[in-house]
Amino acid sequence: MTDAIAGTGADQALKAKHRKMWALGDYPALVGDLIPGLGAVLVRACGVKPGERVLDIAAGTGNAAIPAAMAGADVVACDLTPELLDTGRRLAGRQGVGLTWQEADAEALPFGDGEFDTVMSCVGVMFAPHHEAAAGELVRVCRPGGTIGLLNWTPEGFVGQMFAVMRPYAPAPPPGAQPPPLWGNEEHVRTLLGDLVTDVEARRASVEVARFERPEAFRDYFKTVYGPTIAVYRNIADFPERIAELDSALVGIARQHGCGTGRSIMQWEYLLVTARRSG
C-alpha cells in the first residue's frame, strides 16, 4: 500500500474498526477450541528450520508463530490487534517459547525489504481489506529465494460460505475492500503474487471440527466468541426480524455442512499455498 493510501483518515478509521472487531468476543478461545493445530500445518509446509528468521503476519495469538518458534526459528509475530498479541505472549510464556510480538498493519509492515527467510500467514492476512497491498508487503519483506506460506479459508468451504451468509447483514464494505475468502481462491492468490514469486504450490485440504452437537450450538458459539459475527449482529441490533433471519441462516449453513443431531464432524476447507520469492 502506498504511504498516501495508508495514511488517509478513511484507512486509519477502517483499521481501527478492524482492530476493535477482532478484540470482541474471545478469538483466542475459538482458536484453541476449533483449530489448534492449523498453524503447525503451515509451519511444516513452509519447512521452517532452526535459526531462520520468520515473520507471521496477522498472527493473532500465534497459532503459527509459536510452532515456528518451537521449531527453532527466530520469529516475529505481528498483528493489528494488541489484545491478541497479549494473549499470544502469555501462551508462549507458558510453553517456554521465546519470540517477538509486534503490533503492525499487514498493509504497511514496519520491516525492511528482504528481512525474513520465511513470511507466512494462517487465516490472518486474508482479512486485510486491500489484497494487493497486503500481498505486496508480504513479498517485500521476504528475502529473494525465501519462502512465502499462506493458509486461508476457501470461498466454497464452510467458513467462506458462512461469510457469504453474513454479508447481507453487515455494513457495506468501503471502496476498494475485497472479501476475505478470495485469498482461498488459487487463481486470485496467483494473480496477487504474480511474477514476484516462483515455484508456487497450492492444494486444498480441510480441518475437522467436531465441537458442535447441533447447528444451533454452532450459531450461539459464534455469536458469543467470534468478533466478525458479533460485529454483524451489532449492525442489526435494532432490527429483530433481521436478527431472526440471520439466526436461521447460520443454523442452515451449519446443517448443510454436516452439523446435525449428536456429535458431528464438520470439514472446514482451506487453501494452502507455498512459493519462493523471486530475485
mmCIF file of C-alpha atoms in Angstrom:
data_model
loop_
_atom_site.group_PDB
_atom_site.id
_atom_site.type_symbol
_atom_site.label_atom_id
_atom_site.label_comp_id
_atom_site.label_asym_id
_atom_site.label_seq_id
_atom_site.Cartn_x
_atom_site.Cartn_y
_atom_site.Cartn_z
ATOM 1 C CA MET A 1 0.000 0.000 0.000
ATOM 2 C CA THR A 2 1.307 3.438 -0.828
ATOM 3 C CA ASP A 3 2.002 5.843 2.019
ATOM 4 C CA ALA A 4 -0.715 8.126 0.637
ATOM 5 C CA ILE A 5 -3.379 5.430 0.923
ATOM 6 C CA ALA A 6 -2.102 4.007 4.201
ATOM 7 C CA GLY A 7 -2.125 7.430 5.796
ATOM 8 C CA THR A 8 -5.627 8.513 4.810
ATOM 9 C CA GLY A 9 -8.145 9.193 7.528
ATOM 10 C CA ALA A 10 -10.561 6.729 5.951
ATOM 11 C CA ASP A 11 -7.993 3.945 6.024
ATOM 12 C CA GLN A 12 -7.000 4.697 9.593
ATOM 13 C CA ALA A 13 -10.661 4.592 10.611
ATOM 14 C CA LEU A 14 -11.126 1.267 8.803
ATOM 15 C CA LYS A 15 -8.114 -0.270 10.525
ATOM 16 C CA ALA A 16 -9.347 0.998 13.898
ATOM 17 C CA LYS A 17 -12.668 -0.708 13.195
ATOM 18 C CA HIS A 18 -10.919 -3.980 12.311
ATOM 19 C CA ARG A 19 -8.723 -3.747 15.413
ATOM 20 C CA LYS A 20 -11.802 -3.332 17.605
ATOM 21 C CA MET A 21 -13.702 -6.123 15.835
ATOM 22 C CA TRP A 22 -11.014 -8.743 16.451
ATOM 23 C CA ALA A 23 -10.897 -7.786 20.129
ATOM 24 C CA LEU A 24 -14.604 -8.629 20.504
ATOM 25 C CA GLY A 25 -15.664 -11.953 21.950
ATOM 26 C CA ASP A 26 -12.897 -14.461 22.609
ATOM 27 C CA TYR A 27 -10.969 -15.289 19.454
ATOM 28 C CA PRO A 28 -8.156 -16.974 21.427
ATOM 29 C CA ALA A 29 -10.710 -19.434 22.823
ATOM 30 C CA LEU A 30 -12.027 -20.149 19.320
ATOM 31 C CA VAL A 31 -8.529 -20.951 18.059
ATOM 32 C CA GLY A 32 -7.927 -23.294 20.961
ATOM 33 C CA ASP A 33 -11.334 -24.936 20.674
ATOM 34 C CA LEU A 34 -11.597 -25.361 16.902
ATOM 35 C CA ILE A 35 -8.300 -25.002 15.011
ATOM 36 C CA PRO A 36 -5.430 -25.531 17.483
ATOM 37 C CA GLY A 37 -3.259 -27.493 15.049
ATOM 38 C CA LEU A 38 -3.820 -25.434 11.913
ATOM 39 C CA GLY A 39 -0.791 -23.176 12.339
ATOM 40 C CA ALA A 40 1.532 -26.161 12.659
ATOM 41 C CA VAL A 41 0.278 -27.402 9.272
ATOM 42 C CA LEU A 42 1.503 -24.185 7.681
ATOM 43 C CA VAL A 43 4.829 -24.274 9.535
ATOM 44 C CA ARG A 44 5.517 -27.780 8.257
ATOM 45 C CA ALA A 45 4.551 -26.812 4.704
ATOM 46 C CA CYS A 46 6.998 -23.890 4.838
ATOM 47 C CA GLY A 47 9.791 -26.162 6.030
ATOM 48 C CA VAL A 48 10.759 -23.793 8.839
ATOM 49 C CA LYS A 49 14.243 -24.593 10.157
ATOM 50 C CA PRO A 50 16.248 -23.681 13.243
ATOM 51 C CA GLY A 51 17.910 -20.287 13.003
ATOM 52 C CA GLU A 52 15.698 -18.973 10.212
ATOM 53 C CA ARG A 53 14.171 -15.522 10.533
ATOM 54 C CA VAL A 54 10.361 -15.936 10.277
ATOM 55 C CA LEU A 55 7.542 -13.385 10.124
ATOM 56 C CA ASP A 56 3.957 -14.408 10.890
ATOM 57 C CA ILE A 57 1.604 -11.726 9.519
ATOM 58 C CA ALA A 58 -1.782 -11.185 11.183
ATOM 59 C CA ALA A 59 -0.570 -13.744 13.683
ATOM 60 C CA GLY A 60 -3.380 -13.361 16.190
ATOM 61 C CA THR A 61 -2.387 -15.345 19.268
ATOM 62 C CA GLY A 62 0.452 -17.142 17.495
ATOM 63 C CA ASN A 63 -1.232 -20.259 16.141
ATOM 64 C CA ALA A 64 1.557 -20.495 13.535
ATOM 65 C CA ALA A 65 4.191 -18.259 15.157
ATOM 66 C CA ILE A 66 4.541 -20.374 18.299
ATOM 67 C CA PRO A 67 5.056 -23.671 16.394
ATOM 68 C CA ALA A 68 7.634 -21.882 14.202
ATOM 69 C CA ALA A 69 9.496 -20.744 17.310
ATOM 70 C CA MET A 70 9.296 -24.269 18.733
ATOM 71 C CA ALA A 71 10.980 -25.444 15.518
ATOM 72 C CA GLY A 72 13.948 -23.252 16.426
ATOM 73 C CA ALA A 73 13.271 -20.232 14.234
ATOM 74 C CA ASP A 74 13.758 -16.596 15.217
ATOM 75 C CA VAL A 75 10.120 -15.471 14.949
ATOM 76 C CA VAL A 76 8.314 -12.157 14.824
ATOM 77 C CA ALA A 77 4.536 -12.365 15.266
ATOM 78 C CA CYS A 78 2.732 -9.217 14.155
ATOM 79 C CA ASP A 79 -0.934 -8.316 14.276
ATOM 80 C CA LEU A 80 -3.192 -5.282 14.117
ATOM 81 C CA THR A 81 -4.913 -6.121 17.419
ATOM 82 C CA PRO A 82 -2.762 -5.754 20.557
ATOM 83 C CA GLU A 83 -5.190 -7.753 22.708
ATOM 84 C CA LEU A 84 -4.495 -10.850 20.590
ATOM 85 C CA LEU A 85 -0.754 -10.310 20.836
ATOM 86 C CA ASP A 86 -1.014 -10.032 24.610
ATOM 87 C CA THR A 87 -2.746 -13.393 24.759
ATOM 88 C CA GLY A 88 -0.187 -14.926 22.418
ATOM 89 C CA ARG A 89 2.630 -13.619 24.572
ATOM 90 C CA ARG A 90 1.120 -15.322 27.611
ATOM 91 C CA LEU A 91 0.551 -18.587 25.728
ATOM 92 C CA ALA A 92 4.150 -18.627 24.516
ATOM 93 C CA GLY A 93 5.403 -17.864 28.001
ATOM 94 C CA ARG A 94 3.501 -20.814 29.470
ATOM 95 C CA GLN A 95 5.174 -23.074 26.897
ATOM 96 C CA GLY A 96 8.601 -21.587 27.478
ATOM 97 C CA VAL A 97 8.826 -20.330 23.899
ATOM 98 C CA GLY A 98 10.585 -17.074 23.045
ATOM 99 C CA LEU A 99 9.551 -14.861 20.128
ATOM 100 C CA THR A 100 8.882 -11.200 19.352
ATOM 101 C CA TRP A 101 5.340 -9.789 19.393
ATOM 102 C CA GLN A 102 4.765 -6.557 17.469
ATOM 103 C CA GLU A 103 1.688 -4.547 16.565
ATOM 104 C CA ALA A 104 1.631 -3.963 12.801
ATOM 105 C CA ASP A 105 -0.669 -3.372 9.838
ATOM 106 C CA ALA A 106 -0.379 -6.136 7.216
ATOM 107 C CA GLU A 107 -0.731 -3.480 4.501
ATOM 108 C CA ALA A 108 2.119 -1.303 5.829
ATOM 109 C CA LEU A 109 4.610 -3.564 7.593
ATOM 110 C CA PRO A 110 7.311 -1.865 9.700
ATOM 111 C CA PHE A 111 10.077 -4.155 8.437
ATOM 112 C CA GLY A 112 12.859 -3.810 5.920
ATOM 113 C CA ASP A 113 12.993 -5.255 2.427
ATOM 114 C CA GLY A 114 14.056 -8.908 2.404
ATOM 115 C CA GLU A 115 14.330 -9.076 6.188
ATOM 116 C CA PHE A 116 12.897 -12.584 6.625
ATOM 117 C CA ASP A 117 13.675 -16.083 5.352
ATOM 118 C CA THR A 118 10.034 -17.145 5.656
ATOM 119 C CA VAL A 119 6.924 -14.973 5.605
ATOM 120 C CA MET A 120 3.669 -16.719 6.417
ATOM 121 C CA SER A 121 0.070 -16.161 7.477
ATOM 122 C CA CYS A 122 -2.526 -18.611 8.787
ATOM 123 C CA VAL A 123 -6.115 -17.398 8.230
ATOM 124 C CA GLY A 124 -4.853 -13.917 9.033
ATOM 125 C CA VAL A 125 -3.713 -11.755 6.126
ATOM 126 C CA MET A 126 -6.902 -12.756 4.288
ATOM 127 C CA PHE A 127 -8.758 -10.265 6.494
ATOM 128 C CA ALA A 128 -6.659 -7.282 5.399
ATOM 129 C CA PRO A 129 -9.133 -5.326 3.244
ATOM 130 C CA HIS A 130 -6.800 -4.353 0.369
ATOM 131 C CA HIS A 131 -5.453 -7.578 -1.071
ATOM 132 C CA GLU A 132 -2.880 -6.170 -3.476
ATOM 133 C CA ALA A 133 -1.361 -4.009 -0.759
ATOM 134 C CA ALA A 134 -1.108 -6.904 1.677
ATOM 135 C CA ALA A 135 0.351 -9.246 -0.945
ATOM 136 C CA GLY A 136 2.931 -6.657 -1.952
ATOM 137 C CA GLU A 137 4.028 -6.230 1.643
ATOM 138 C CA LEU A 138 4.362 -9.927 2.439
ATOM 139 C CA VAL A 139 6.539 -10.406 -0.640
ATOM 140 C CA ARG A 140 8.579 -7.250 0.004
ATOM 141 C CA VAL A 141 9.791 -8.315 3.447
ATOM 142 C CA CYS A 142 10.782 -11.823 2.269
ATOM 143 C CA ARG A 143 14.352 -12.262 1.053
ATOM 144 C CA PRO A 144 14.940 -13.351 -2.552
ATOM 145 C CA GLY A 145 14.709 -17.137 -2.595
ATOM 146 C CA GLY A 146 12.858 -17.154 0.707
ATOM 147 C CA THR A 147 9.593 -18.950 1.426
ATOM 148 C CA ILE A 148 6.105 -17.493 1.418
ATOM 149 C CA GLY A 149 3.369 -19.599 3.003
ATOM 150 C CA LEU A 150 -0.362 -18.899 3.169
ATOM 151 C CA LEU A 151 -3.239 -20.874 4.636
ATOM 152 C CA ASN A 152 -6.667 -19.344 4.032
ATOM 153 C CA TRP A 153 -10.314 -20.413 4.110
ATOM 154 C CA THR A 154 -11.772 -21.104 0.659
ATOM 155 C CA PRO A 155 -14.870 -19.321 -0.694
ATOM 156 C CA GLU A 156 -16.590 -22.673 -1.283
ATOM 157 C CA GLY A 157 -15.736 -24.144 2.104
ATOM 158 C CA PHE A 158 -17.663 -23.752 5.323
ATOM 159 C CA VAL A 159 -16.055 -20.549 6.607
ATOM 160 C CA GLY A 160 -16.257 -18.887 3.203
ATOM 161 C CA GLN A 161 -19.927 -19.805 2.969
ATOM 162 C CA MET A 162 -20.532 -18.537 6.495
ATOM 163 C CA PHE A 163 -19.142 -15.136 5.486
ATOM 164 C CA ALA A 164 -21.390 -15.175 2.416
ATOM 165 C CA VAL A 165 -24.388 -15.801 4.678
ATOM 166 C CA MET A 166 -23.426 -12.913 6.977
ATOM 167 C CA ARG A 167 -22.597 -10.431 4.207
ATOM 168 C CA PRO A 168 -26.169 -9.087 3.622
ATOM 169 C CA TYR A 169 -26.419 -8.223 7.321
ATOM 170 C CA ALA A 170 -23.030 -6.495 7.597
ATOM 171 C CA PRO A 171 -22.272 -2.824 6.862
ATOM 172 C CA ALA A 172 -21.381 -2.136 3.244
ATOM 173 C CA PRO A 173 -17.629 -2.564 2.722
ATOM 174 C CA PRO A 174 -15.625 0.585 1.991
ATOM 175 C CA PRO A 175 -14.486 1.265 -1.591
ATOM 176 C CA GLY A 176 -11.582 -0.943 -2.605
ATOM 177 C CA ALA A 177 -12.080 -3.568 0.098
ATOM 178 C CA GLN A 178 -12.233 -7.183 -1.098
ATOM 179 C CA PRO A 179 -13.886 -10.226 0.510
ATOM 180 C CA PRO A 180 -11.518 -12.224 2.760
ATOM 181 C CA PRO A 181 -12.319 -15.675 1.284
ATOM 182 C CA LEU A 182 -10.880 -14.616 -2.093
ATOM 183 C CA TRP A 183 -7.498 -15.447 -0.527
ATOM 184 C CA GLY A 184 -8.699 -19.055 -0.605
ATOM 185 C CA ASN A 185 -9.058 -18.968 -4.391
ATOM 186 C CA GLU A 186 -5.886 -20.254 -6.065
ATOM 187 C CA GLU A 187 -6.247 -18.092 -9.184
ATOM 188 C CA HIS A 188 -6.724 -14.968 -7.057
ATOM 189 C CA VAL A 189 -3.605 -15.700 -4.991
ATOM 190 C CA ARG A 190 -1.527 -16.456 -8.087
ATOM 191 C CA THR A 191 -2.663 -13.154 -9.588
ATOM 192 C CA LEU A 192 -1.799 -11.248 -6.411
ATOM 193 C CA LEU A 193 1.693 -12.728 -6.214
ATOM 194 C CA GLY A 194 2.303 -12.695 -9.979
ATOM 195 C CA ASP A 195 5.923 -12.770 -11.113
ATOM 196 C CA LEU A 196 7.102 -11.717 -7.649
ATOM 197 C CA VAL A 197 7.283 -15.434 -6.790
ATOM 198 C CA THR A 198 8.243 -18.751 -8.346
ATOM 199 C CA ASP A 199 7.633 -22.427 -7.545
ATOM 200 C CA VAL A 200 4.038 -21.890 -6.470
ATOM 201 C CA GLU A 201 2.398 -24.955 -4.960
ATOM 202 C CA ALA A 202 -1.261 -24.950 -3.938
ATOM 203 C CA ARG A 203 -3.521 -27.603 -2.501
ATOM 204 C CA ARG A 204 -6.862 -27.765 -0.772
ATOM 205 C CA ALA A 205 -7.385 -29.617 2.474
ATOM 206 C CA SER A 206 -9.760 -29.497 5.426
ATOM 207 C CA VAL A 207 -9.619 -29.261 9.168
ATOM 208 C CA GLU A 208 -12.093 -31.383 11.115
ATOM 209 C CA VAL A 209 -14.277 -29.597 13.660
ATOM 210 C CA ALA A 210 -16.244 -31.856 15.984
ATOM 211 C CA ARG A 211 -17.275 -29.483 18.766
ATOM 212 C CA PHE A 212 -20.911 -28.799 17.903
ATOM 213 C CA GLU A 213 -23.692 -31.302 18.534
ATOM 214 C CA ARG A 214 -26.373 -29.127 16.933
ATOM 215 C CA PRO A 215 -26.312 -26.292 14.370
ATOM 216 C CA GLU A 216 -27.890 -24.024 16.983
ATOM 217 C CA ALA A 217 -24.886 -24.667 19.238
ATOM 218 C CA PHE A 218 -22.588 -23.550 16.429
ATOM 219 C CA ARG A 219 -24.612 -20.370 15.904
ATOM 220 C CA ASP A 220 -24.699 -19.470 19.585
ATOM 221 C CA TYR A 221 -20.978 -20.112 19.972
ATOM 222 C CA PHE A 222 -20.064 -17.830 17.079
ATOM 223 C CA LYS A 223 -22.488 -15.125 18.258
ATOM 224 C CA THR A 224 -20.610 -15.070 21.555
ATOM 225 C CA VAL A 225 -16.991 -15.776 20.618
ATOM 226 C CA TYR A 226 -16.175 -14.687 17.043
ATOM 227 C CA GLY A 227 -15.555 -10.975 16.514
ATOM 228 C CA PRO A 228 -16.802 -10.705 12.896
ATOM 229 C CA THR A 229 -20.068 -12.469 13.789
ATOM 230 C CA ILE A 230 -20.558 -10.319 16.876
ATOM 231 C CA ALA A 231 -19.981 -7.192 14.770
ATOM 232 C CA VAL A 232 -22.581 -8.260 12.208
ATOM 233 C CA TYR A 233 -25.184 -8.874 14.903
ATOM 234 C CA ARG A 234 -24.441 -5.460 16.404
ATOM 235 C CA ASN A 235 -25.075 -3.926 12.994
ATOM 236 C CA ILE A 236 -28.642 -5.267 13.002
ATOM 237 C CA ALA A 237 -29.268 -4.966 16.751
ATOM 238 C CA ASP A 238 -32.281 -2.670 16.245
ATOM 239 C CA PHE A 239 -34.000 -4.992 13.756
ATOM 240 C CA PRO A 240 -35.400 -8.127 15.442
ATOM 241 C CA GLU A 241 -36.635 -9.594 12.173
ATOM 242 C CA ARG A 242 -33.158 -9.310 10.659
ATOM 243 C CA ILE A 243 -31.655 -10.983 13.732
ATOM 244 C CA ALA A 244 -34.120 -13.848 13.343
ATOM 245 C CA GLU A 245 -33.213 -14.178 9.655
ATOM 246 C CA LEU A 246 -29.501 -14.348 10.395
ATOM 247 C CA ASP A 247 -30.078 -16.795 13.249
ATOM 248 C CA SER A 248 -31.898 -19.068 10.825
ATOM 249 C CA ALA A 249 -29.321 -18.613 8.047
ATOM 250 C CA LEU A 250 -26.401 -19.569 10.290
ATOM 251 C CA VAL A 251 -28.237 -22.658 11.520
ATOM 252 C CA GLY A 252 -28.944 -23.549 7.897
ATOM 253 C CA ILE A 253 -25.357 -23.240 6.691
ATOM 254 C CA ALA A 254 -24.092 -25.281 9.646
ATOM 255 C CA ARG A 255 -26.629 -28.014 8.900
ATOM 256 C CA GLN A 256 -25.645 -28.033 5.206
ATOM 257 C CA HIS A 257 -22.043 -28.656 6.213
ATOM 258 C CA GLY A 258 -22.738 -31.654 8.391
ATOM 259 C CA CYS A 259 -23.632 -30.211 11.759
ATOM 260 C CA GLY A 260 -26.661 -32.207 12.907
ATOM 261 C CA THR A 261 -28.010 -34.066 15.889
ATOM 262 C CA GLY A 262 -25.322 -35.656 18.004
ATOM 263 C CA ARG A 263 -21.551 -35.178 17.790
ATOM 264 C CA SER A 264 -20.951 -34.163 14.177
ATOM 265 C CA ILE A 265 -17.711 -33.747 12.282
ATOM 266 C CA MET A 266 -17.610 -30.679 10.049
ATOM 267 C CA GLN A 267 -14.963 -30.258 7.354
ATOM 268 C CA TRP A 268 -13.676 -26.687 7.048
ATOM 269 C CA GLU A 269 -11.826 -26.354 3.754
ATOM 270 C CA TYR A 270 -8.714 -24.224 3.306
ATOM 271 C CA LEU A 271 -6.186 -23.452 0.566
ATOM 272 C CA LEU A 272 -2.512 -23.972 1.419
ATOM 273 C CA VAL A 273 -0.057 -22.078 -0.811
ATOM 274 C CA THR A 274 3.745 -22.039 -0.699
ATOM 275 C CA ALA A 275 6.064 -20.166 -3.040
ATOM 276 C CA ARG A 276 9.594 -18.779 -3.410
ATOM 277 C CA ARG A 277 10.341 -15.086 -3.550
ATOM 278 C CA SER A 278 11.766 -14.177 -6.973
ATOM 279 C CA GLY A 279 15.048 -12.374 -7.416
#
